[in-house]
Amino acid sequence: MFDRYQAGEQAVLVHLDFPDETTREDLTEFKMLVSSAGVNELTVVSGKRATPHPKFFVGSGKAEEIAEAVRLFEANIVLFNHSLSPSQEKNIEALCQCRVVDRTTLILDIFAQRARTHEGKLQVELAQLRHMSSRLIRGWTHLERQKGGIGLRGPGETQLETDRRLLRERMINIRKRLEKVERQRQQGRRSRTKAELPTISLVGYTNAGKSTLFNALTQSKVYAADQLFATLDPTLRRIELEGVGGVILADTVGFIRHLPHDLVAAFKATLTETREAELLLHVVDISDDRRSENIEQVEYVLSEIEADEVPQLVICNKIDNLDDVEPRIDRDDQGRPIRVWLSAQANIGLDLFFSALTERLGNQVVEHHLAIPPNAGKLRGVLYQLKCIKSEQYDEAGYCHLQVKMPKREWNRLLKQESNEIELFIQHMANS
């Protein structure tokens, strides 16, 4: 239904500087987006404006310069580092006689290339349909418009309305299927809640090293590359933390400046894992000169998905790219870890990360003294399976005195499983 550009095409890039910070984009990041999409950069047409031009966005003189660059370099696509209106796209296409793609469409196309799971593909398609619905008319400009009189009516409007109806029906169908996926995700979250497994979610700017850290922590082989949006589909893995027990670690899509609202809406089900996590691991590329701006953008997106109230542990990643920076843990006034400096790729500082993570989740750990009678050997075996026994002694009566330390949720689960056949005497450490 849509005329999309093909990866590998030759492109002229367009970038403007605006005084307003809310509309300003980064050229280096835009070039990385273009490279991630598989498009070859020929040249960059740049300039400055106070406000966008209503017809061409860049002004008539700069538009002629773009058209000349297209002819000179024989480009077959123009990529804007900004969001364009449908009419602006149409006007520039007519002038340059080639495809014009704005920043939002480019990001959506990268997502379409990277989607692997059924859910991810549905979410990207829904976002694309929302964005492209206002641009349908461009595909039928070559057809006659309807006119009055017999023999003067063209098929254009009829075909356009047919496509709009098909598009609406497709969007409704996708929403229904995504609602089904969301119900399945809720069921999975209920199962994890019933098992009392906390969820830790990796968040951060795109290409900050989240997937590399995820692989280092879980020994997984999730795709990780030095490019934007290498990860799109969320991945969940269970890891064991000493003194805490099992936790679920979630790797999620990276954020970016001015992330299209259609994408945020489409990925609502996926981002629920972030919103309902017990702890967010905010991964920051500490070697990036724009790290402060990147952190602000991540915080903005977290507020958009209502996850800004979830506790965070900042991971200052890629310290191997800096000079004289050693792995360490930064703490707040209460001595609680708030930042960990490490390199996931170079395997530097991961021991400090596990230590900080255990401390942040340590408030869910309990210590008890158990006096287990001789006829309750089964319980002793269960405790050994949980790997929670710190010390063991026997008294003259044959009772086994165990010093145990385990996650509070596992302790509560153990109490629920207690039967009448097991005589369990529990004394808190303070009374032992």
XYZ file of C-alpha atoms in Angstrom:
432
model
C 0.000 0.000 0.000
C 2.916 2.360 0.752
C 5.863 3.322 -1.457
C 8.780 2.802 0.935
C 12.398 3.509 0.132
C 14.736 0.565 -0.190
C 17.794 0.074 2.000
C 21.052 0.681 0.151
C 19.854 3.785 -1.680
C 21.950 6.906 -2.163
C 20.821 9.756 0.052
C 21.198 13.479 0.510
C 20.892 14.383 4.190
C 19.250 17.605 5.362
C 19.895 19.110 8.792
C 18.886 22.503 10.184
C 19.900 24.196 13.425
C 17.085 25.841 15.359
C 17.478 28.130 18.382
C 14.664 26.312 20.173
C 16.094 23.387 22.133
C 12.845 21.402 21.841
C 13.136 21.214 18.033
C 16.934 20.862 17.798
C 18.333 17.553 16.555
C 21.836 16.069 16.594
C 23.582 15.606 13.244
C 25.990 12.890 14.439
C 23.110 10.857 15.779
C 21.203 11.363 12.526
C 24.144 9.973 10.537
C 24.135 6.920 12.805
C 20.413 6.491 12.132
C 21.041 6.658 8.385
C 23.837 4.102 8.656
C 21.651 1.831 10.795
C 18.974 1.953 8.084
C 21.463 0.743 5.470
C 21.395 3.960 3.439
C 24.530 5.443 1.839
C 25.213 9.079 2.728
C 26.304 11.197 -0.249
C 26.335 14.715 1.198
C 24.786 16.849 3.932
C 22.852 20.045 3.242
C 22.776 22.101 6.433
C 21.583 25.520 7.454
C 20.004 27.656 10.168
C 16.479 28.902 10.589
C 14.489 30.549 13.356
C 11.331 28.604 12.476
C 10.426 25.960 9.841
C 9.217 27.213 6.464
C 5.526 26.305 5.991
C 5.969 25.059 2.405
C 9.415 23.438 2.210
C 10.436 23.406 5.913
C 13.900 24.657 4.842
C 12.957 27.726 2.844
C 12.743 28.101 -0.927
C 16.445 28.883 -1.472
C 17.633 25.923 0.601
C 15.067 23.702 -1.128
C 16.633 24.609 -4.499
C 20.056 23.773 -3.022
C 18.756 20.335 -1.981
C 17.320 19.735 -5.453
C 20.658 20.721 -7.019
C 22.510 18.316 -4.682
C 20.141 15.522 -5.715
C 20.917 16.129 -9.381
C 24.652 16.602 -8.821
C 25.161 13.434 -6.755
C 22.441 11.467 -8.595
C 20.712 10.704 -5.297
C 17.428 8.828 -5.234
C 16.277 9.814 -1.745
C 16.367 12.847 0.575
C 16.467 12.222 4.332
C 15.461 14.984 6.747
C 16.676 15.097 10.343
C 13.309 16.571 11.273
C 9.628 15.686 11.206
C 7.842 16.980 8.107
C 4.191 17.548 7.444
C 2.580 15.615 4.562
C 2.358 18.778 2.452
C 6.027 19.623 3.063
C 7.057 16.129 1.964
C 4.920 16.438 -1.150
C 6.311 19.872 -2.086
C 9.958 18.831 -1.665
C 9.367 15.601 -3.612
C 7.882 17.582 -6.476
C 10.914 19.870 -6.502
C 13.590 17.175 -6.137
C 11.804 14.496 -8.189
C 12.744 11.769 -5.700
C 11.539 10.236 -2.446
C 11.654 12.337 0.719
C 11.752 10.671 4.139
C 11.643 12.514 7.452
C 13.225 11.507 10.768
C 10.099 9.831 12.143
C 9.611 7.659 9.063
C 13.308 6.720 9.124
C 13.101 5.554 12.759
C 9.940 3.590 12.011
C 11.670 1.880 9.086
C 14.665 0.914 11.245
C 12.250 -0.590 13.745
C 10.573 -2.507 10.920
C 13.950 -3.919 9.849
C 14.867 -4.972 13.405
C 11.556 -6.492 14.546
C 11.895 -10.251 14.980
C 9.026 -11.411 17.170
C 5.383 -11.509 16.132
C 4.517 -8.893 18.755
C 7.337 -6.576 17.679
C 6.256 -6.723 14.047
C 2.662 -5.926 14.999
C 3.730 -2.964 17.134
C 5.909 -1.518 14.374
C 3.212 -1.985 11.742
C 0.659 -0.220 13.934
C 3.024 2.708 14.436
C 3.717 2.861 10.699
C 0.034 2.821 9.823
C -0.688 5.624 12.270
C 2.091 7.745 10.824
C 1.416 6.975 7.165
C -2.373 7.353 7.273
C -2.110 11.112 6.662
C 0.284 10.507 3.754
C -1.898 8.194 1.681
C -2.903 10.856 -0.790
C 0.645 11.043 -2.190
C 0.263 7.586 -3.705
C -2.680 8.709 -5.835
C -1.554 12.083 -7.149
C -1.089 10.536 -10.593
C -4.802 9.707 -10.783
C -7.574 11.968 -11.906
C -9.646 13.736 -9.257
C -13.398 13.317 -9.357
C -15.100 16.007 -11.426
C -18.649 16.867 -12.279
C -20.258 15.582 -15.456
C -20.540 12.266 -17.226
C -17.212 10.865 -18.354
C -15.225 13.284 -16.204
C -15.188 11.319 -12.965
C -11.791 9.762 -12.157
C -11.019 6.820 -9.897
C -8.659 8.734 -7.569
C -10.921 9.593 -4.641
C -12.668 6.223 -4.754
C -9.380 4.344 -4.563
C -8.110 6.682 -1.835
C -11.183 6.098 0.298
C -10.856 2.341 -0.273
C -7.276 2.408 0.983
C -8.273 4.481 3.995
C -10.990 1.998 4.874
C -8.591 -0.937 4.488
C -6.043 0.885 6.605
C -8.571 1.515 9.401
C -9.657 -2.112 9.339
C -6.030 -3.274 9.505
C -5.326 -0.991 12.476
C -8.369 -2.309 14.324
C -7.237 -5.882 13.647
C -3.705 -5.181 14.894
C -5.014 -3.518 18.065
C -7.127 -6.575 18.838
C -4.132 -8.883 18.377
C -1.934 -6.631 20.535
C -4.625 -6.644 23.236
C -4.414 -10.426 23.207
C -0.614 -10.212 23.550
C -1.048 -7.771 26.439
C -3.369 -10.211 28.226
C -0.719 -12.912 27.777
C 1.932 -10.579 29.193
C -0.296 -9.789 32.168
C -0.720 -13.499 32.789
C 3.067 -13.917 32.686
C 3.493 -11.033 35.134
C 0.903 -12.578 37.451
C 2.835 -15.851 37.350
C 6.057 -14.051 38.257
C 4.253 -12.139 41.005
C 2.834 -15.388 42.368
C 6.340 -16.838 42.369
C 7.472 -13.546 43.966
C 10.231 -12.977 41.421
C 11.213 -9.285 41.183
C 11.783 -7.772 37.732
C 14.792 -5.588 36.946
C 14.551 -3.656 33.676
C 17.466 -2.294 31.627
C 16.686 1.159 30.224
C 18.806 3.803 28.562
C 19.621 5.712 25.422
C 20.034 3.654 22.292
C 23.543 2.219 21.808
C 24.432 2.755 25.485
C 25.432 -0.918 25.862
C 22.299 -2.428 27.415
C 22.379 -5.676 25.417
C 26.121 -6.110 26.004
C 25.528 -5.768 29.744
C 22.535 -8.093 29.505
C 24.678 -10.759 27.809
C 27.455 -10.332 30.381
C 25.012 -10.786 33.264
C 22.969 -13.656 31.850
C 25.521 -15.426 29.620
C 23.013 -15.005 26.789
C 23.628 -14.267 23.129
C 21.224 -11.409 22.539
C 22.164 -9.453 19.409
C 24.399 -6.519 20.350
C 26.068 -4.138 17.896
C 27.506 -0.632 17.767
C 24.452 0.813 16.060
C 21.192 2.477 16.967
C 18.247 0.242 17.871
C 20.219 -3.004 17.705
C 17.664 -4.313 20.221
C 13.966 -3.987 19.512
C 12.172 -7.027 20.906
C 12.272 -7.349 24.719
C 14.143 -10.300 26.210
C 13.605 -11.734 29.704
C 16.082 -13.939 31.554
C 16.266 -15.246 35.111
C 19.507 -14.695 37.027
C 20.518 -15.728 40.539
C 21.897 -13.146 42.962
C 23.766 -14.320 46.038
C 21.771 -13.442 49.123
C 18.764 -12.346 47.070
C 17.786 -15.339 44.958
C 16.182 -15.411 41.539
C 15.307 -12.186 39.709
C 14.012 -11.498 36.201
C 16.230 -9.248 34.071
C 14.547 -7.523 31.114
C 16.393 -6.015 28.139
C 14.286 -3.346 26.384
C 14.396 -1.068 23.351
C 16.654 1.967 23.611
C 15.248 5.471 23.732
C 16.165 8.384 21.479
C 15.534 12.109 21.179
C 12.018 12.927 20.090
C 10.993 9.272 20.021
C 7.895 9.203 17.777
C 4.709 9.245 19.827
C 3.252 6.581 17.548
C 6.073 4.279 18.653
C 5.559 5.031 22.338
C 1.867 4.256 21.970
C 2.469 1.104 19.919
C 5.065 -0.253 22.357
C 2.908 0.374 25.417
C 2.569 -3.361 26.146
C 6.316 -3.907 25.910
C 7.160 -0.883 28.039
C 4.843 -2.171 30.774
C 7.745 -4.403 31.824
C 9.652 -1.209 32.567
C 6.754 0.505 34.331
C 6.114 -2.430 36.677
C 9.751 -3.287 37.462
C 11.065 -3.200 41.028
C 14.300 -1.537 39.877
C 15.492 0.188 36.693
C 19.099 -0.181 35.599
C 19.680 3.085 33.721
C 22.631 2.324 31.417
C 24.594 5.410 30.330
C 27.411 5.576 27.769
C 29.697 7.619 29.995
C 32.142 8.161 27.108
C 29.496 9.968 25.014
C 29.896 13.760 25.003
C 26.105 14.062 24.895
C 25.519 11.858 27.962
C 23.757 14.613 29.944
C 21.311 15.248 27.106
C 20.811 11.498 26.641
C 19.988 11.074 30.329
C 17.421 13.882 30.092
C 15.769 12.217 27.083
C 15.557 8.860 28.870
C 14.006 10.529 31.909
C 11.504 12.265 29.628
C 10.419 9.012 27.965
C 10.196 7.293 31.370
C 7.835 10.036 32.512
C 5.778 9.548 29.328
C 5.272 5.846 30.087
C 4.705 6.602 33.812
C 7.876 4.795 34.930
C 9.673 7.821 36.391
C 8.744 6.801 39.961
C 10.476 3.398 39.723
C 13.774 3.308 41.711
C 16.909 3.544 39.568
C 20.500 2.349 39.717
C 22.621 4.241 37.161
C 25.169 2.123 35.268
C 28.017 4.276 33.920
C 29.105 1.989 31.087
C 32.072 2.011 28.666
C 34.666 3.335 31.136
C 37.287 1.528 29.053
C 36.886 4.349 26.493
C 38.036 6.919 29.083
C 41.429 7.556 30.610
C 42.100 7.192 34.340
C 38.600 6.000 35.234
C 38.446 3.026 37.573
C 35.403 0.867 38.363
C 33.655 2.062 41.506
C 30.341 2.446 43.324
C 28.925 5.906 44.113
C 26.632 6.131 47.156
C 24.103 8.625 48.476
C 24.013 10.178 51.961
C 22.458 7.007 53.379
C 25.209 4.837 51.919
C 22.897 3.322 49.291
C 24.465 2.566 45.871
C 23.218 4.999 43.223
C 25.847 4.600 40.436
C 28.174 1.837 39.284
C 31.104 2.549 36.958
C 31.983 -0.404 34.714
C 32.593 -1.720 31.215
C 30.304 -4.549 30.154
C 32.242 -5.305 26.962
C 35.650 -5.372 28.692
C 34.209 -7.254 31.694
C 35.427 -4.577 34.119
C 33.572 -3.849 37.354
C 30.851 -6.489 37.027
C 31.639 -7.760 40.527
C 30.894 -4.274 41.858
C 27.656 -4.244 39.890
C 26.468 -7.494 41.478
C 27.434 -6.150 44.894
C 25.484 -2.917 44.359
C 22.486 -4.789 42.965
C 22.446 -7.119 45.962
C 22.526 -4.115 48.292
C 19.638 -2.404 46.484
C 17.540 -5.555 46.668
C 18.907 -6.584 50.061
C 16.004 -5.096 51.995
C 14.093 -8.145 50.842
C 16.544 -10.498 52.596
C 15.861 -12.030 56.030
C 18.030 -13.971 58.501
C 16.649 -16.565 60.910
C 17.766 -19.202 63.383
C 15.954 -22.510 62.847
C 15.822 -25.388 65.301
C 14.775 -28.373 63.237
C 13.738 -31.598 65.023
C 15.199 -34.966 63.960
C 11.999 -35.958 62.139
C 12.167 -32.891 59.841
C 15.171 -33.856 57.713
C 13.207 -33.111 54.564
C 13.063 -29.416 55.486
C 16.839 -29.388 55.989
C 17.248 -30.778 52.459
C 14.985 -28.062 51.067
C 17.070 -25.388 52.790
C 20.249 -26.833 51.302
C 18.635 -26.748 47.850
C 17.894 -23.060 48.397
C 21.599 -22.533 49.224
C 20.670 -20.321 52.158
C 22.422 -22.092 55.094
C 25.222 -20.067 56.686
C 26.033 -22.403 59.613
C 24.810 -25.713 61.063
C 25.099 -27.246 64.568
C 23.437 -30.119 66.467
C 22.460 -30.134 70.127
C 22.197 -33.060 72.575
C 18.511 -33.566 71.765
C 19.304 -34.134 68.102
C 17.923 -30.781 66.958
C 19.651 -29.229 63.963
C 20.305 -25.530 64.532
C 20.615 -23.691 61.218
C 21.584 -20.104 60.568
C 19.827 -19.204 57.298
C 19.758 -16.143 55.065
C 17.348 -15.959 52.137
C 15.057 -13.614 50.198
C 11.960 -12.648 52.113
C 9.713 -13.993 49.359
C 11.367 -17.441 49.561
C 10.968 -17.391 53.355
C 7.257 -16.603 53.017
C 6.894 -19.355 50.431
C 8.611 -21.786 52.812
C 6.172 -20.908 55.593
C 3.219 -21.510 53.256
C 4.565 -24.960 52.389
C 4.954 -25.961 56.048
C 2.852 -29.017 56.903
C 1.679 -30.429 60.227
C 4.274 -33.203 59.965
C 7.145 -30.719 60.249
C 7.728 -29.163 63.647
C 9.476 -25.887 62.910
C 10.745 -23.672 65.717
C 11.674 -20.255 64.498
C 13.575 -17.682 66.473
C 14.636 -14.362 65.039
C 18.305 -13.558 65.168
C 17.657 -10.873 67.758
C 16.252 -13.481 70.172
C 18.658 -16.316 69.345
